[in-house]
Short mmCIF file of C-alpha atoms and ligand atoms in Angstrom, two decimals:
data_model
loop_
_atom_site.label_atom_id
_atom_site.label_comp_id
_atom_site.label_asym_id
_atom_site.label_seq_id
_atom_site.Cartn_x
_atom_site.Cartn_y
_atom_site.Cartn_z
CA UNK A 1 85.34 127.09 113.74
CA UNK A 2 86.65 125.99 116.62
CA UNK A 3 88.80 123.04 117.02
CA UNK A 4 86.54 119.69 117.33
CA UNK A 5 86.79 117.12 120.35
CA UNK A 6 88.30 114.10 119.78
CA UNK A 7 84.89 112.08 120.14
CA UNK A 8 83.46 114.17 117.06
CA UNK A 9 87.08 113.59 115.03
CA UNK A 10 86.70 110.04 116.00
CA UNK A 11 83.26 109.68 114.25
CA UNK A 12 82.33 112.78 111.48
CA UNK A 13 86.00 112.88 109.77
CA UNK A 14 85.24 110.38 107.26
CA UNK A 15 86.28 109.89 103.49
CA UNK A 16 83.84 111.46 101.17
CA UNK A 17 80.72 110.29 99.64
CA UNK A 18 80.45 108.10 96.81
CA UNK A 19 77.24 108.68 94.39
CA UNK A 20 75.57 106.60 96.51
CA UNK A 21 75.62 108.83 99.29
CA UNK A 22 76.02 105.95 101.78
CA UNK A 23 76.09 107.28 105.35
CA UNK A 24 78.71 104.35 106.41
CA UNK A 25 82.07 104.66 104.69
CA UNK A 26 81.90 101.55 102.02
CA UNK A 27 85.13 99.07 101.80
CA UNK A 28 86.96 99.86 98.78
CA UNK A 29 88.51 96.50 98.20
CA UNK A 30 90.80 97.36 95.12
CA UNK A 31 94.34 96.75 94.57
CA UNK A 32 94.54 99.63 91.88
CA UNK A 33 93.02 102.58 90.54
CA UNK A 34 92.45 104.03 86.94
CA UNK A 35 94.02 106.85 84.82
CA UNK A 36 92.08 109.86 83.62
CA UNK A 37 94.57 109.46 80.10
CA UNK A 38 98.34 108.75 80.00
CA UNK A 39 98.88 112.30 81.30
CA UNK A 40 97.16 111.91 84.42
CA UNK A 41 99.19 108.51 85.33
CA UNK A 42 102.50 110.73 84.23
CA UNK A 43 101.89 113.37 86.97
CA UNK A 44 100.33 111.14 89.33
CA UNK A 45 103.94 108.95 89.00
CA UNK A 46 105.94 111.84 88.88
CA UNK A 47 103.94 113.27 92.07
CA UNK A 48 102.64 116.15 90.53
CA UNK A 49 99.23 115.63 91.76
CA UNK A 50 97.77 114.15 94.41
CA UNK A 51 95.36 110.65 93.96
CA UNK A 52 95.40 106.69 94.48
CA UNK A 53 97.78 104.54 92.44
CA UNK A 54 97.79 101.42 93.75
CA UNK A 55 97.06 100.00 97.36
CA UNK A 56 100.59 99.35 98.71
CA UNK A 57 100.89 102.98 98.64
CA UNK A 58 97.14 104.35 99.49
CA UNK A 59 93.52 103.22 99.41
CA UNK A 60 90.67 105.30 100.21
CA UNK A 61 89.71 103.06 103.56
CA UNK A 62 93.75 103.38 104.45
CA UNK A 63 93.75 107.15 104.21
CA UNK A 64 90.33 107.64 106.16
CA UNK A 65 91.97 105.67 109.10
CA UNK A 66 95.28 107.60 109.06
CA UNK A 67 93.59 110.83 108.89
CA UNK A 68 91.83 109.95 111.51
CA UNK A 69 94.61 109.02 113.69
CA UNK A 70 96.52 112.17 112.91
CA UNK A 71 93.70 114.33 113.90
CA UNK A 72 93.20 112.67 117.13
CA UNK A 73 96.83 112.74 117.70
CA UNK A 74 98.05 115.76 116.59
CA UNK A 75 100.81 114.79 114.18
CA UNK A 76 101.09 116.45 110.67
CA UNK A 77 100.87 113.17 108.76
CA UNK A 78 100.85 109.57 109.08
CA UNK A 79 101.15 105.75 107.20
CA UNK A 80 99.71 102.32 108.02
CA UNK A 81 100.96 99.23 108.34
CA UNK A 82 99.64 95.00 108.61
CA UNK A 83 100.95 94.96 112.53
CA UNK A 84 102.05 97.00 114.98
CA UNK A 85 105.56 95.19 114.46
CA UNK A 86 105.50 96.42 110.92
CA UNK A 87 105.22 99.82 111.85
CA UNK A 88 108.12 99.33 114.21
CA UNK A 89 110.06 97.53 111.61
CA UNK A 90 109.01 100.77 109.17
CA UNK A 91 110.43 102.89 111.23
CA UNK A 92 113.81 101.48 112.39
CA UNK A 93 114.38 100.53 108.62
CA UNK A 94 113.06 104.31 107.92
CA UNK A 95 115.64 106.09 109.82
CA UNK A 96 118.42 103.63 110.97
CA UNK A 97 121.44 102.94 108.62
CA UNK A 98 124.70 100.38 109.52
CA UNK A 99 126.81 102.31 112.47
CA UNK A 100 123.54 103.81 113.91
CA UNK A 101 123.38 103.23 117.81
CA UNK A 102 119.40 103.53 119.69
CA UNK A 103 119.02 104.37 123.00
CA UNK A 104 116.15 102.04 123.84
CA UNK A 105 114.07 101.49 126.93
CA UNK A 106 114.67 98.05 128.26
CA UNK A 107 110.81 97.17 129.06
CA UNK A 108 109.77 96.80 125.55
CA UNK A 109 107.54 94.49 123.46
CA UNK A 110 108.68 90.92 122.92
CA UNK A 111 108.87 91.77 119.03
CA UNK A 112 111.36 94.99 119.46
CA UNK A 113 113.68 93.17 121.73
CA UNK A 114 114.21 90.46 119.07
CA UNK A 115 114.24 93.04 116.44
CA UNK A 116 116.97 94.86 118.37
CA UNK A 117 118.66 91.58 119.07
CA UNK A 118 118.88 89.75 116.60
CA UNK A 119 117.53 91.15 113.05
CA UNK A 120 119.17 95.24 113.49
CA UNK A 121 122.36 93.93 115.05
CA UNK A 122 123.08 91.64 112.61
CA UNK A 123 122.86 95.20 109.89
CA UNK A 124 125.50 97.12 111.82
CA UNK A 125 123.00 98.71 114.13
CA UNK A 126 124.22 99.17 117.82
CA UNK A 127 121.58 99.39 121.03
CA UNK A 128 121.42 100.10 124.97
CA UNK A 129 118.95 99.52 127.07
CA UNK A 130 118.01 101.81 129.77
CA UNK A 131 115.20 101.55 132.52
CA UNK A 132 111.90 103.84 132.61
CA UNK A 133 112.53 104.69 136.28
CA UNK A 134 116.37 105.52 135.97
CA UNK A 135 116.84 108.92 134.43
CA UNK A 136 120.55 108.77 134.66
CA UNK A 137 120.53 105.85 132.66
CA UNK A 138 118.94 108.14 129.42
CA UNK A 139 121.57 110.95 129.75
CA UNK A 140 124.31 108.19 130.44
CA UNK A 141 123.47 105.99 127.25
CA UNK A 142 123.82 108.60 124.85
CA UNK A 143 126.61 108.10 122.08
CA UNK A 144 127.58 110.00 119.30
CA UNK A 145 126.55 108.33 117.14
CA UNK A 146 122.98 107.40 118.87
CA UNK A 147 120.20 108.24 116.30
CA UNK A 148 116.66 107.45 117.80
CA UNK A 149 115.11 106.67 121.40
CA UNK A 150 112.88 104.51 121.63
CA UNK A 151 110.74 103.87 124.35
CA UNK A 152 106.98 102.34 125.43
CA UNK A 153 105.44 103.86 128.04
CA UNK A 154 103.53 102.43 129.91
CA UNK A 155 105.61 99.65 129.60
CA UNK A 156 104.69 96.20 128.99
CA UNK A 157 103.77 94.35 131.30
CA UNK A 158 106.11 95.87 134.04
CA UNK A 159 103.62 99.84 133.53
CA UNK A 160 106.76 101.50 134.29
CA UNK A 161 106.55 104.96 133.16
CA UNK A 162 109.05 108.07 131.98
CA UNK A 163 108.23 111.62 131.70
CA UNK A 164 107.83 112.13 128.25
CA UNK A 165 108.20 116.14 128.67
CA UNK A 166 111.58 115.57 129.84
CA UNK A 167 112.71 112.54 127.27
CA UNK A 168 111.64 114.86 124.63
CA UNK A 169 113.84 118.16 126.12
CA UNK A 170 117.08 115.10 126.66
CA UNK A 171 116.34 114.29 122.86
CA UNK A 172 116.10 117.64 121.34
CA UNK A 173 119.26 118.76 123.43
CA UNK A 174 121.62 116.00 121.40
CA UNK A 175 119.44 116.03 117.70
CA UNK A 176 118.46 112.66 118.24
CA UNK A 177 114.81 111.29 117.36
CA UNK A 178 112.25 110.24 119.80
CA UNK A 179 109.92 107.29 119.50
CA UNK A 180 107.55 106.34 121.64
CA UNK A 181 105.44 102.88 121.12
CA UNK A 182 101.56 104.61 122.45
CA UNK A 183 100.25 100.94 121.55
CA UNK A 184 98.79 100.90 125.86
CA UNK A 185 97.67 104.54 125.91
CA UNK A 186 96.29 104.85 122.72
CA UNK A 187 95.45 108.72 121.61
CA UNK A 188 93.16 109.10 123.22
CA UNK A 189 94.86 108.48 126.82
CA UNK A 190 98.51 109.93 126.01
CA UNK A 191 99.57 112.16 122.86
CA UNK A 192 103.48 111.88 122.77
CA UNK A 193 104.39 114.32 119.82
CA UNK A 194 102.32 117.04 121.53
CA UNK A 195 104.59 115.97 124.64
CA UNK A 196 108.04 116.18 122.48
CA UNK A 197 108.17 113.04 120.62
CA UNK A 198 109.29 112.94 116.92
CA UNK A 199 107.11 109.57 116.12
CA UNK A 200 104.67 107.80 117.62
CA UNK A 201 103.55 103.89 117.07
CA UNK A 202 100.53 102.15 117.74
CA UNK A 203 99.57 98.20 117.56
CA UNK A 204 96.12 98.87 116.13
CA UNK A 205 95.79 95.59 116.96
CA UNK A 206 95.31 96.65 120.75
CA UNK A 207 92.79 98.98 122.35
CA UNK A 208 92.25 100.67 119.10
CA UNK A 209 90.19 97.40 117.20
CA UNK A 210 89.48 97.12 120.49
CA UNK A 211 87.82 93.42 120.03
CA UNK A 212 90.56 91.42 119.08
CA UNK A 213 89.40 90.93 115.25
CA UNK A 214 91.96 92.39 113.69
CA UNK A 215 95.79 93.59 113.33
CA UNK A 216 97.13 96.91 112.03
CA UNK A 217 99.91 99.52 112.82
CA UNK A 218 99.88 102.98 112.52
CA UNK A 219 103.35 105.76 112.51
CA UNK A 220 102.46 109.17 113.40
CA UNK A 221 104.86 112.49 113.17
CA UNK A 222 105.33 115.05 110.79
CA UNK A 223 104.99 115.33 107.22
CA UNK A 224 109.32 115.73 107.22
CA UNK A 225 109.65 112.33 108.88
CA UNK A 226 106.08 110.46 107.35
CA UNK A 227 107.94 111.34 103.70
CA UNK A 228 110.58 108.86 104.70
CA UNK A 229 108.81 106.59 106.39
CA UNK A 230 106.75 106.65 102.81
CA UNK A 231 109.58 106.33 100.64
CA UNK A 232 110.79 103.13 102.68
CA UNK A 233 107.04 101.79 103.29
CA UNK A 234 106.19 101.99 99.54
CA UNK A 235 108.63 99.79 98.24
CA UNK A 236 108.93 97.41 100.90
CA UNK A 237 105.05 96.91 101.39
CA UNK A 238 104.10 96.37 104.57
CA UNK A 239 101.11 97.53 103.82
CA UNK A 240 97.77 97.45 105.78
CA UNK A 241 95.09 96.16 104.13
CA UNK A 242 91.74 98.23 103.42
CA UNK A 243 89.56 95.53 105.08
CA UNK A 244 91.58 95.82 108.10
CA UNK A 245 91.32 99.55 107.73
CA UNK A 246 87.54 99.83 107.27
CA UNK A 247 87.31 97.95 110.46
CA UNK A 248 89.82 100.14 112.67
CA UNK A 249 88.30 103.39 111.65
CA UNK A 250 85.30 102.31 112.68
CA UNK A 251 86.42 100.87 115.76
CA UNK A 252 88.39 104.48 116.27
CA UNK A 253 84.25 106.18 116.89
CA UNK A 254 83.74 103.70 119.85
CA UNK A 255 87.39 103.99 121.06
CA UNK A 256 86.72 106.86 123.72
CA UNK A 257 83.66 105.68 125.97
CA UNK A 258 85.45 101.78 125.20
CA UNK A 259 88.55 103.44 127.06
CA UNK A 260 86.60 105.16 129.82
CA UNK A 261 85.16 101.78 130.60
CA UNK A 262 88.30 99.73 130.56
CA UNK A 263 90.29 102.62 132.59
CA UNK A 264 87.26 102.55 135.14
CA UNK A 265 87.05 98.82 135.34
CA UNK A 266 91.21 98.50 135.74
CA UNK A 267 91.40 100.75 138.10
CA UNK A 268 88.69 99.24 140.50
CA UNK A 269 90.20 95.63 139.95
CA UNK A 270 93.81 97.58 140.99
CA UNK A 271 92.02 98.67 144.02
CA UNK A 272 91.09 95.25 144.75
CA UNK A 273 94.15 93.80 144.05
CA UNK A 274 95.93 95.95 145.93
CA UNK A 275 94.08 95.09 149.21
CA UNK A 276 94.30 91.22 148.62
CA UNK A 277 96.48 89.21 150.97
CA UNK A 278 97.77 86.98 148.33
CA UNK A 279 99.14 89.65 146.27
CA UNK A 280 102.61 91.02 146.60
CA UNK A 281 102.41 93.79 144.15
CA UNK A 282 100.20 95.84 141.55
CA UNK A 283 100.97 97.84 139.15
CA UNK A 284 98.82 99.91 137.54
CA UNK A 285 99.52 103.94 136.62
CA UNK A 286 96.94 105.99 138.66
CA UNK A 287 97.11 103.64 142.11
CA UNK A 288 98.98 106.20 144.05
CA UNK A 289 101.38 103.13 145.28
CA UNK A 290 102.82 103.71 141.81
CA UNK A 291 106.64 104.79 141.65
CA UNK A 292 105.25 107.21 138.87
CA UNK A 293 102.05 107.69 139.76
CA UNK A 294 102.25 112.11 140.18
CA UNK A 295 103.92 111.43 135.68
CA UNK A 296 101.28 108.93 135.20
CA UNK A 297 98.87 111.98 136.11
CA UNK A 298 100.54 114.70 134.31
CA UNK A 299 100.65 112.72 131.11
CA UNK A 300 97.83 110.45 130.71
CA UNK A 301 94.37 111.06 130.62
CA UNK A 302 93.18 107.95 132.84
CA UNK A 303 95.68 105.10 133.51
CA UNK A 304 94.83 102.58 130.88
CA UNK A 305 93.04 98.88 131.02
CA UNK A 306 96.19 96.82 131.62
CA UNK A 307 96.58 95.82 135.55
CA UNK A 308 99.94 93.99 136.42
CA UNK A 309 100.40 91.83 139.60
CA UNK A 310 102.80 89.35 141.42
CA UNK A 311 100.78 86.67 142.99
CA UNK A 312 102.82 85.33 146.16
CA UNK A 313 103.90 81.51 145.36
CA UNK A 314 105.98 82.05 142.11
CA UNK A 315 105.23 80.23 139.04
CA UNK A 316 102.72 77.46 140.57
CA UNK A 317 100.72 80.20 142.53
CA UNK A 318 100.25 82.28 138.85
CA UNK A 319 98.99 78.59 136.87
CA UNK A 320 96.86 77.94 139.51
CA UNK A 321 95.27 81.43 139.60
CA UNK A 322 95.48 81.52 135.67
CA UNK A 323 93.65 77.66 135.24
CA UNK A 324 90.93 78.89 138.24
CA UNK A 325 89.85 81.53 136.26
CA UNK A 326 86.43 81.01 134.78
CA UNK A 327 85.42 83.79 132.28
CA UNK A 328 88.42 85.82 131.86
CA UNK A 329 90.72 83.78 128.57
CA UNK A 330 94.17 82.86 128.58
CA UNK A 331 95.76 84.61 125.78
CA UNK A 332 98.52 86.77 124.76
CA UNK A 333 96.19 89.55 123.41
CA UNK A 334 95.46 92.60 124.80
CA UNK A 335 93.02 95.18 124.87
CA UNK A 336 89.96 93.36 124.05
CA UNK A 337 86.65 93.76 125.00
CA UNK A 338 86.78 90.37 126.76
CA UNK A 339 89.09 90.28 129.97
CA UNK A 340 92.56 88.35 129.53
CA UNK A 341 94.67 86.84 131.79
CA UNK A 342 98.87 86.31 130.13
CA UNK A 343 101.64 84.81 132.21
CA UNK A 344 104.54 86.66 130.32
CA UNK A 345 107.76 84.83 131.88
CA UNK A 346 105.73 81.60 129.78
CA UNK A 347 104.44 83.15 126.86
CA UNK A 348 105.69 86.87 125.64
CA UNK A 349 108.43 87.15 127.34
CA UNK A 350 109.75 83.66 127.57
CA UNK A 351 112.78 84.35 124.56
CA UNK A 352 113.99 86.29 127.05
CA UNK A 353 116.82 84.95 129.86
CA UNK A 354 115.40 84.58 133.50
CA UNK A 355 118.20 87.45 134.21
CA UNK A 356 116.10 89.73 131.42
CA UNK A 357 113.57 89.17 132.78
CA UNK A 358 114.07 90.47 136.20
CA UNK A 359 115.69 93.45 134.91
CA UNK A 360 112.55 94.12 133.33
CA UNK A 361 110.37 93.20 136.72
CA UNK A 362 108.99 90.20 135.34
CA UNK A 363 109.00 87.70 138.16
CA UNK A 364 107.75 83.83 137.83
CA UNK A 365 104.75 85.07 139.59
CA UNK A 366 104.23 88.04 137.82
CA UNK A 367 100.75 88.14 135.98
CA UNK A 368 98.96 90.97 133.19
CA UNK A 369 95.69 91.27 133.31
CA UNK A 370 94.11 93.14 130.49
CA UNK A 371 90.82 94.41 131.64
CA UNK A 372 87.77 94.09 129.31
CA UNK A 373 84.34 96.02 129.50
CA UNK A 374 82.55 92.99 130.99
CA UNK A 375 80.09 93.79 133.92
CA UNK A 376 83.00 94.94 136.77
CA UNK A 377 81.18 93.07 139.34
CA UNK A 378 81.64 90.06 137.06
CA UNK A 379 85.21 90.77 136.44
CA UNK A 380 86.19 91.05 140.05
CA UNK A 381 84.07 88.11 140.91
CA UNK A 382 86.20 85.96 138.82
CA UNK A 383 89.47 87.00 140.18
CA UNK A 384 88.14 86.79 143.65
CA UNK A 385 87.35 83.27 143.13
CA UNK A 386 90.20 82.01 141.41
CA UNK A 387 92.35 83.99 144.24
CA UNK A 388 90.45 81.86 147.06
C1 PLP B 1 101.18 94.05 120.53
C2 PLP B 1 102.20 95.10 120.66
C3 PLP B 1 103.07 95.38 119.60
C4 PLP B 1 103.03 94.60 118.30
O1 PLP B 1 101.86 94.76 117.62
P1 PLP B 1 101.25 93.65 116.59
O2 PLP B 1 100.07 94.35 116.04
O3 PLP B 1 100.96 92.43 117.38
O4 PLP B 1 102.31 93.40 115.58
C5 PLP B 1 103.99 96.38 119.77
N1 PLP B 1 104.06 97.08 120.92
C6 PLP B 1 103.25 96.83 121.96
C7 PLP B 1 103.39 97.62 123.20
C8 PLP B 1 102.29 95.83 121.87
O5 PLP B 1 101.49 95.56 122.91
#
């Protein structure tokens, strides 16, 4: 047969029938599952045979969502988590041990910066940061004794971008593992191990729930790297729960035309932006003002619902276009079906120094907009006003 699109993965690969033959995959909220006899819990222990044991490891709703995921993705394997910071958390505890170094991109979610910062360093585990747009910068901050890159791309909120062809080649070359954080692109925008990466990571929580119910993570690679990520994930337990998993892999059927709508709507309000007088800059990956706009095209399917802009007039000029908006919310979500408006130098980003901060390109004025599937007329509309 040949291989299936991702719309059809999205929606027919499913977890089997019960008896009941239910067309809609039921929740299977249990914490633990039953023995045959006291063999079959001795080889299911030992791993002699494959089946549930108990729901930190696996649960029927949990497995459904990762296969899923790894189909759409192309990995060989795959575990879940409660958050997308658990999954990062997985997979730095995973791989990284005390005199470890990671090459990490400097643009990276609030959560991994203080992770870096201030929970791994204080374990013996050294870091660099290097910026999207400076290749040097990669080859430069190499050590011996670096052990993963890690990087987000697009980047948040700055969309900076790398070429993840070429990341992948720089990482092979010195036998060190790549990571890339797919949380903005989800799969079905950008697939980083088919690109070179070793391990991708995605907030569920994001674009994939896609209406801000819910959180969830999700690590991605091959079943080498997956078997490690188990052995840590098992004991440890940051497990997602099968609620939370019934709900993402149902969200995962809708996820592709949801995505063509929020990549067609953010790229119109771009357009707008871009031609506004009060606006000093917009980023957002397929304008072709972007500094990475010809990668952006090579390795993404559509650019993505998250629109970043610096509103002339610093930080009064952003709260007063923030408080004029009418229907898009204030919030530090993203990738919800209802538009969002974040000031990051005030809310995710504000742990970080004002000098951080503008190494990252987040200015006082600087503003993410995360584009929802509201009418676009509507959505423009709003911004127009609150601009005027
Ligand atoms: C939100 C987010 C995370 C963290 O995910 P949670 O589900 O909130 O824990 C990590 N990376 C990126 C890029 C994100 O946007």
């Amino acid at each position: 047969m040949q291989e299936e699109n991702f719309e059809t993965i999205a929606i027919r690969l499913q977890a089997e029938r019960t008896q009941y033959k239910e067309h809609s995959v039921p929740l299977y909220l249990t914490s633990s599952y039953k023995f045959d006899d006291a063999e079959d819990m001795r080889a299911l222990f030992a791993n002699e045979k494959e089946g549930n044991v108990y729901s930190r490891y696996a649960n029927p709703n949990t497995t459904e969502l990762i296969d899923k995921m790894v189909a759409l993705e192309g990995a060989e394997a795959g575990w879940a988590t409660a958050s997308g910071m658990a999954a990062i958390f997985t997979t730095f505890g995973s791989f990284l041990k005390s005199g470890d170094h990671v090459l990490s991109s400097r643009s990276v979610f609030g959560s991994t910066h203080q992770l870096l910062n201030n929970v791994f360093s204080k374990w013996g585990i050294t870091y660099t940061y290097a910026d999207l747009d400076k290749l040097d910068q990669w080859e430069n901050g190499i050590q011996p004794n670096t052990k993963m890159i890690f990087v987000e791309t697009p980047s948040n909120p700055g969309i900076d971008i790398i070429d993840l062809e070429w990341l992948g080649q720089l990482a092979k070359k010195h036998d060190i593992m790549l990571v890339v954080d797919n949380c903005f692109a989800t799969p079905y925008l950008q697939q980083p191990i088919k690109l070179g990466a070793d391990i991708s990571i995605h907030s569920a929580t994001k674009f994939i729930d896609g209406q801000g119910r819910t959180l969830g993570g999700i690590i991605l690679g091959s079943d080498v790297l997956i078997k490690e990520i188990e052995g840590f994930a098992r004991h440890s337990g940051p497990s997602m729960s099968p609620f939370n998993a019934w709900i993402l892999s149902k969200s995962l059927e809708t996820l592709a035309v949801r995505m063509d709508r929020h990549c067609e709507n953010a790229l119109k309000v771009a357009e707008f932006l871009e031609s506004h007088a009060s606006i000093n800059k917009v980023m957002y990956p397929f304008l072709p003002s972007h500094p990475q706009y010809d990668i952006a095209k090579k390795q993404m399917k559509q650019g993505g619902g998250i629109v970043t802009l610096v509103i002339n007039g610093g930080v009064e000029a952003a709260s007063r276009f923030m408080n004029n908006l009418k229907m898009f919310s204030i919030s530090a979500n993203l990738g919800d079906t209802r538009s969002i408006a974040t000031h990051p130098a005030t809310s995710t980003h504000s742990k970080l120094s004002e000098e951080e901060r503008l190494e990252v390109g987040i200015e006082q004025g600087t503003i993410r907009l995360s584009i929802g599937l509201e009418h676009i007329n509507d959505i423009i509309a709003d911004i127009k006003q609150a601009l005027s």
